PDB file of C-alpha atoms in Angstrom:
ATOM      1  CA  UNK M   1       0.000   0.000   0.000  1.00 44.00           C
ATOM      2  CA  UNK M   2       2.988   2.729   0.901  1.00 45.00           C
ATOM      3  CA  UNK M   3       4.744   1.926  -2.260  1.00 50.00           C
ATOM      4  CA  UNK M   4       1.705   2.258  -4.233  1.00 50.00           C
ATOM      5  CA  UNK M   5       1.258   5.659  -2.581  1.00 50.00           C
ATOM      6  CA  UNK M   6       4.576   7.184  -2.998  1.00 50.00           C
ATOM      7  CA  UNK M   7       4.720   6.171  -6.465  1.00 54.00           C
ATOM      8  CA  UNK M   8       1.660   7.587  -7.140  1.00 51.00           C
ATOM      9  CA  UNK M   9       3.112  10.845  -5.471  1.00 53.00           C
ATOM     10  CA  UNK M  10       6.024  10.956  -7.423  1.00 59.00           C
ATOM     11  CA  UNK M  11       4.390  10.225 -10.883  1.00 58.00           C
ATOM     12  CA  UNK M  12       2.396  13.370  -9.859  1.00 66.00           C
ATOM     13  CA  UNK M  13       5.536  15.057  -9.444  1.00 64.00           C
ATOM     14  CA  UNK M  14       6.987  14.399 -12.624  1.00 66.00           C
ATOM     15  CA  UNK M  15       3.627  15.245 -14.803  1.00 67.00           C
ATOM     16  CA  UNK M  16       3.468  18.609 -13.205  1.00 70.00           C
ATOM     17  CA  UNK M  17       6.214  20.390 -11.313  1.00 76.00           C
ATOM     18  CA  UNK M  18       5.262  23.108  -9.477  1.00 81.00           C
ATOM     19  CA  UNK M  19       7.460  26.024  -9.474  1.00 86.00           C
ATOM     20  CA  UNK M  20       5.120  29.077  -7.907  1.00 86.00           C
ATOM     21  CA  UNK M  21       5.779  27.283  -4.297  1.00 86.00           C
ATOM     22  CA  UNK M  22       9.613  27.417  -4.366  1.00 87.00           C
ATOM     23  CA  UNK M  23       9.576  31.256  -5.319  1.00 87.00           C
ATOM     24  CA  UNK M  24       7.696  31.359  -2.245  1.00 89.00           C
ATOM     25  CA  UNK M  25       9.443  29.607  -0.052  1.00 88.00           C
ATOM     26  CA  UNK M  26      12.707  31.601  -1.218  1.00 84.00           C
ATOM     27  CA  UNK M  27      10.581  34.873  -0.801  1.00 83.00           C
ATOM     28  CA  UNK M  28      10.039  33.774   3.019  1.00 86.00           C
ATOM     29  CA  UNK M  29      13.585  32.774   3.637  1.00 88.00           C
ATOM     30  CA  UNK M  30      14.935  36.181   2.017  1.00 83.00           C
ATOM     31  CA  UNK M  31      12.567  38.143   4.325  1.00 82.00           C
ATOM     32  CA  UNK M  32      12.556  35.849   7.309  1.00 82.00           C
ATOM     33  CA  UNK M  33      16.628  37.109   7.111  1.00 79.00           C
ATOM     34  CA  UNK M  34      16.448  40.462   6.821  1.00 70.00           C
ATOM     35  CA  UNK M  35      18.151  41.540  10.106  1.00 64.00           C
ATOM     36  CA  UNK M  36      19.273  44.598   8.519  1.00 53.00           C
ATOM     37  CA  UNK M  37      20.837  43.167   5.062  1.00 59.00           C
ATOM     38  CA  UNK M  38      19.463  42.267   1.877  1.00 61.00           C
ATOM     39  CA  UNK M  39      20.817  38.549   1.262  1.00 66.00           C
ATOM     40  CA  UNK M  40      18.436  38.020  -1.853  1.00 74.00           C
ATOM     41  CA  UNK M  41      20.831  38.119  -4.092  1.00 80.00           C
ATOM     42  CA  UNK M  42      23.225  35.210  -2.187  1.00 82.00           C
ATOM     43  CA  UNK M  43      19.773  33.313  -1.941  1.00 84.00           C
ATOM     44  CA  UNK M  44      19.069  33.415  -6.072  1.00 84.00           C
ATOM     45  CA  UNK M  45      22.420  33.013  -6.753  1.00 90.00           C
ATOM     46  CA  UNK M  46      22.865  29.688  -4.142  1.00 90.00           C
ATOM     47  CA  UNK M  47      19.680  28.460  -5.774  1.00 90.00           C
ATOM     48  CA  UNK M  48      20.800  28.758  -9.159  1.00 93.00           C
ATOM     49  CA  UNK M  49      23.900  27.385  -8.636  1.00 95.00           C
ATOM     50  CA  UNK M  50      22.834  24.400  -6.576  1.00 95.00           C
ATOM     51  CA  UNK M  51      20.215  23.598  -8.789  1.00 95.00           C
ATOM     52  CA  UNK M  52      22.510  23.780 -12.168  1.00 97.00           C
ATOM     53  CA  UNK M  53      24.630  21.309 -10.494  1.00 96.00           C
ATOM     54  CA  UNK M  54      22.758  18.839  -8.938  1.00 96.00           C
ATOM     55  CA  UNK M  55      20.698  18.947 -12.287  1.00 96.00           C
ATOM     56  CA  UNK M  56      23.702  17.903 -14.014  1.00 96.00           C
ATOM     57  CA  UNK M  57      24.900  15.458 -11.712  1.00 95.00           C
ATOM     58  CA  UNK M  58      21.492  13.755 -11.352  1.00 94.00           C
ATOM     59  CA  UNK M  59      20.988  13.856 -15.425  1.00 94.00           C
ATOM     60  CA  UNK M  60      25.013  12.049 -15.320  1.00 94.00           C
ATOM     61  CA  UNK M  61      23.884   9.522 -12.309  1.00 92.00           C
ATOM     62  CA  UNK M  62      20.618   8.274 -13.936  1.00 89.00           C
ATOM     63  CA  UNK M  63      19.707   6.349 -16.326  1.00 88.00           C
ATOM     64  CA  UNK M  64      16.150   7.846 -17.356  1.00 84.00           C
ATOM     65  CA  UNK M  65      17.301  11.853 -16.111  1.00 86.00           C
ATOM     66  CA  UNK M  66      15.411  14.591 -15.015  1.00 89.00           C
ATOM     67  CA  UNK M  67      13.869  18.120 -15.711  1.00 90.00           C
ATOM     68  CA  UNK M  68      15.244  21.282 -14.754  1.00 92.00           C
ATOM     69  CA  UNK M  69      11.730  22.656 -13.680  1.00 91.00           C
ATOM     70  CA  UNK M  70      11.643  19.127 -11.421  1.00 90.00           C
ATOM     71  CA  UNK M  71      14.869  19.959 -10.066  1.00 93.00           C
ATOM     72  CA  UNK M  72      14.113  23.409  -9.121  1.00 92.00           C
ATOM     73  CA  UNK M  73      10.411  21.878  -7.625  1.00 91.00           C
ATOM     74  CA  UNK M  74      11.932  19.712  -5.221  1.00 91.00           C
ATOM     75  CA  UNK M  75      15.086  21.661  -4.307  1.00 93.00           C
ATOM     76  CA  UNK M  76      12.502  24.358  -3.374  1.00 91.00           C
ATOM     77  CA  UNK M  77      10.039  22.568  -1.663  1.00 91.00           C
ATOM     78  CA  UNK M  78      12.351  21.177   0.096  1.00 93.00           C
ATOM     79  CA  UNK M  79      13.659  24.549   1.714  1.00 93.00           C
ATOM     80  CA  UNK M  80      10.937  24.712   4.302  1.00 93.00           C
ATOM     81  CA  UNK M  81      13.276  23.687   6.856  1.00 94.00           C
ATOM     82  CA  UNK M  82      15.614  26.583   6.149  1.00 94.00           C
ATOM     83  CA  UNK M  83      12.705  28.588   6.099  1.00 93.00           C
ATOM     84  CA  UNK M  84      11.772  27.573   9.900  1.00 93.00           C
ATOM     85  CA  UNK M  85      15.437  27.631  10.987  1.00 94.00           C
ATOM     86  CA  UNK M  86      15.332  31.590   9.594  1.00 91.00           C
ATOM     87  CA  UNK M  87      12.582  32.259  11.509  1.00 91.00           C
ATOM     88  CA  UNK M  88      14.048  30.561  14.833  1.00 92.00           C
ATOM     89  CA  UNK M  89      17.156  33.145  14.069  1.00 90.00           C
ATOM     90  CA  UNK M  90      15.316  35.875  13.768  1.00 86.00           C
ATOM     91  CA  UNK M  91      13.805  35.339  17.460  1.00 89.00           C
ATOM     92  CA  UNK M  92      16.851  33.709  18.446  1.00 88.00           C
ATOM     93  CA  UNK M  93      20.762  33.519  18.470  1.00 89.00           C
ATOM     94  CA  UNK M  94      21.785  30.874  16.621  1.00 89.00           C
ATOM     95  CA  UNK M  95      25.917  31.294  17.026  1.00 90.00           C
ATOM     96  CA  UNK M  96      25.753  28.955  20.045  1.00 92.00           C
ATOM     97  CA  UNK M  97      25.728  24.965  20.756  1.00 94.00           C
ATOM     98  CA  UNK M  98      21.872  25.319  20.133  1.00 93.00           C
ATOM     99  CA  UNK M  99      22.552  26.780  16.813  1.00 93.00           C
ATOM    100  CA  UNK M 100      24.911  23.711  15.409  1.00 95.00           C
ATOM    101  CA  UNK M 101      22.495  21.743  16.712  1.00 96.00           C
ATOM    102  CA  UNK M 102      19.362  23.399  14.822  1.00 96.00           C
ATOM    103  CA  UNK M 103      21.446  23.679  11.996  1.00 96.00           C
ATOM    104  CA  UNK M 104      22.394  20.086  11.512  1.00 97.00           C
ATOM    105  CA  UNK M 105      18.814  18.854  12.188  1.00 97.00           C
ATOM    106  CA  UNK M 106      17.715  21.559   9.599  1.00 97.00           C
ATOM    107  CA  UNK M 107      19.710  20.626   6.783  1.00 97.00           C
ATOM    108  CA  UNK M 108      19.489  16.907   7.603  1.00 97.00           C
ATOM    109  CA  UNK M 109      15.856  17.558   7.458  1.00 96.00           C
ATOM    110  CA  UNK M 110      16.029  18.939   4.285  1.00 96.00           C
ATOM    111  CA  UNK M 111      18.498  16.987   2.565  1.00 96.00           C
ATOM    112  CA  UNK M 112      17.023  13.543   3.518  1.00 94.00           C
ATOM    113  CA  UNK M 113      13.703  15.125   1.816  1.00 93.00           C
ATOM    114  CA  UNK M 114      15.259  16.059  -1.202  1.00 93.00           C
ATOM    115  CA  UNK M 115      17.221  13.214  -2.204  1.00 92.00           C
ATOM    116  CA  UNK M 116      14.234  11.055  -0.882  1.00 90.00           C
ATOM    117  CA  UNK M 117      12.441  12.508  -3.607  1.00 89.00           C
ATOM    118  CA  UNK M 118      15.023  12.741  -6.163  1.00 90.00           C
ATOM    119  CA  UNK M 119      15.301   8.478  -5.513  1.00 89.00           C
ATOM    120  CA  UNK M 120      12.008   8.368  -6.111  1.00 85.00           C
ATOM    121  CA  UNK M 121      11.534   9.975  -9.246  1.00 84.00           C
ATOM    122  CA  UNK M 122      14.664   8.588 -10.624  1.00 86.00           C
ATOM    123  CA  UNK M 123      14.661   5.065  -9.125  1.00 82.00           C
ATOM    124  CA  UNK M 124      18.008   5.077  -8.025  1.00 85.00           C
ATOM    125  CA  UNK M 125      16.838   3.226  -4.702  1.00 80.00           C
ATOM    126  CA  UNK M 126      20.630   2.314  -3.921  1.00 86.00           C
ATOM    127  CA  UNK M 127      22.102   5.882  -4.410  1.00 90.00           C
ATOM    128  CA  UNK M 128      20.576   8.103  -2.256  1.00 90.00           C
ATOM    129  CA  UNK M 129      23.549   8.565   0.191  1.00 93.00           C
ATOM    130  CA  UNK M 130      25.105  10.392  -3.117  1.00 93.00           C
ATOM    131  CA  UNK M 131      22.238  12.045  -3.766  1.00 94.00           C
ATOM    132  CA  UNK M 132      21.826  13.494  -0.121  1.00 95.00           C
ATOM    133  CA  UNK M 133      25.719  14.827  -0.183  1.00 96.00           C
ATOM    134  CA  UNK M 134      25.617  17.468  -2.515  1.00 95.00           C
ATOM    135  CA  UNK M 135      21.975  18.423  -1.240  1.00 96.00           C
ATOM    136  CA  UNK M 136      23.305  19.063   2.297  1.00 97.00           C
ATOM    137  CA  UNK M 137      26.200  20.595   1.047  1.00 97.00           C
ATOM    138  CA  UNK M 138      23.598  22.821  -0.974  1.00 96.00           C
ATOM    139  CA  UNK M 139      21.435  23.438   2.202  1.00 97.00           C
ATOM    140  CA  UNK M 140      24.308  23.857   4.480  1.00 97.00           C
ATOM    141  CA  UNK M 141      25.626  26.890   2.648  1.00 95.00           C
ATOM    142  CA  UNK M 142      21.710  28.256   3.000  1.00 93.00           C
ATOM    143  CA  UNK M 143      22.258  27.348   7.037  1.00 94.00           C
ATOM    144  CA  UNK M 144      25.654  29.206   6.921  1.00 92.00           C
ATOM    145  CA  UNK M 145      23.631  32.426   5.736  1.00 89.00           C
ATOM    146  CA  UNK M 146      20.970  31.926   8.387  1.00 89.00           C
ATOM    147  CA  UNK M 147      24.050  32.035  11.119  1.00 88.00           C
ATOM    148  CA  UNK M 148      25.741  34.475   9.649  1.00 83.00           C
TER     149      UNK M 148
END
């Protein structure tokens, strides 16, 4: 019954990525930051390059390959825990033990999610440890602007 679901779920995925929610969610983690800088243009420019390359690494891993506008659907969907870890900073310090700690749960969170998916839709059931490195790599540059 789960596998039936989650297929289901992904085959949804890859008829119709959405790409109105990741805008959003990089709207909210631009303005959840603003603690007196403008750090939209790091965001868009982390984006774009994460998603170029884990585009072409997933299109060089698989054997059926992927979509950019897929790519960019799940990388952005998948921000929502950067988004909540922004909004802990802004009511919170994060440059303490409690902050590596919400950090590495955050991008954990986030990485497992993505290259979760990313299995999924490719069927590379066996490779998701090296599909979850470059995400957290990708989402642990978006925790290092949260910190800092």
């Amino acid at each position: 019954w789960y596998q039936r679901r989650v297929r289901a779920a992904v085959t949804t995925l890859m008829d119709d990525p959405d790409l109105s929610g990741p805008l959003m969610f990089c709207l909210l983690y631009g303005s959840l930051l603003l603690s007196g800088k403008i750090h939209f243009g790091y965001i868009y420019g982390v984006a774009l390059v994460g998603t170029v390359a884990m585009y072409t690494l997933l299109n060089l891993m698989s054997v059926n390959g992927v979509s950019a506008s897929v790519t960019v659907s799940v990388l952005g969907y998948c921000m929502l825990p950067m988004c909540v870890l922004a909004g802990v900073s802004a009511v919170l310090s994060l440059k303490g033990v409690l902050g590596v700690i919400l950090c590495g749960v955050t991008v954990s969170w986030a990485a497992f999610a993505s290259s979760k998916l990313f299995v999924s839709v490719l069927a590379m059931y066996d490779q998701q440890p090296l599909v979850g490195y470059p995400c957290a790599i990708m989402y642990g540059v978006f925790a290092v602007l949260t910190v800092f």
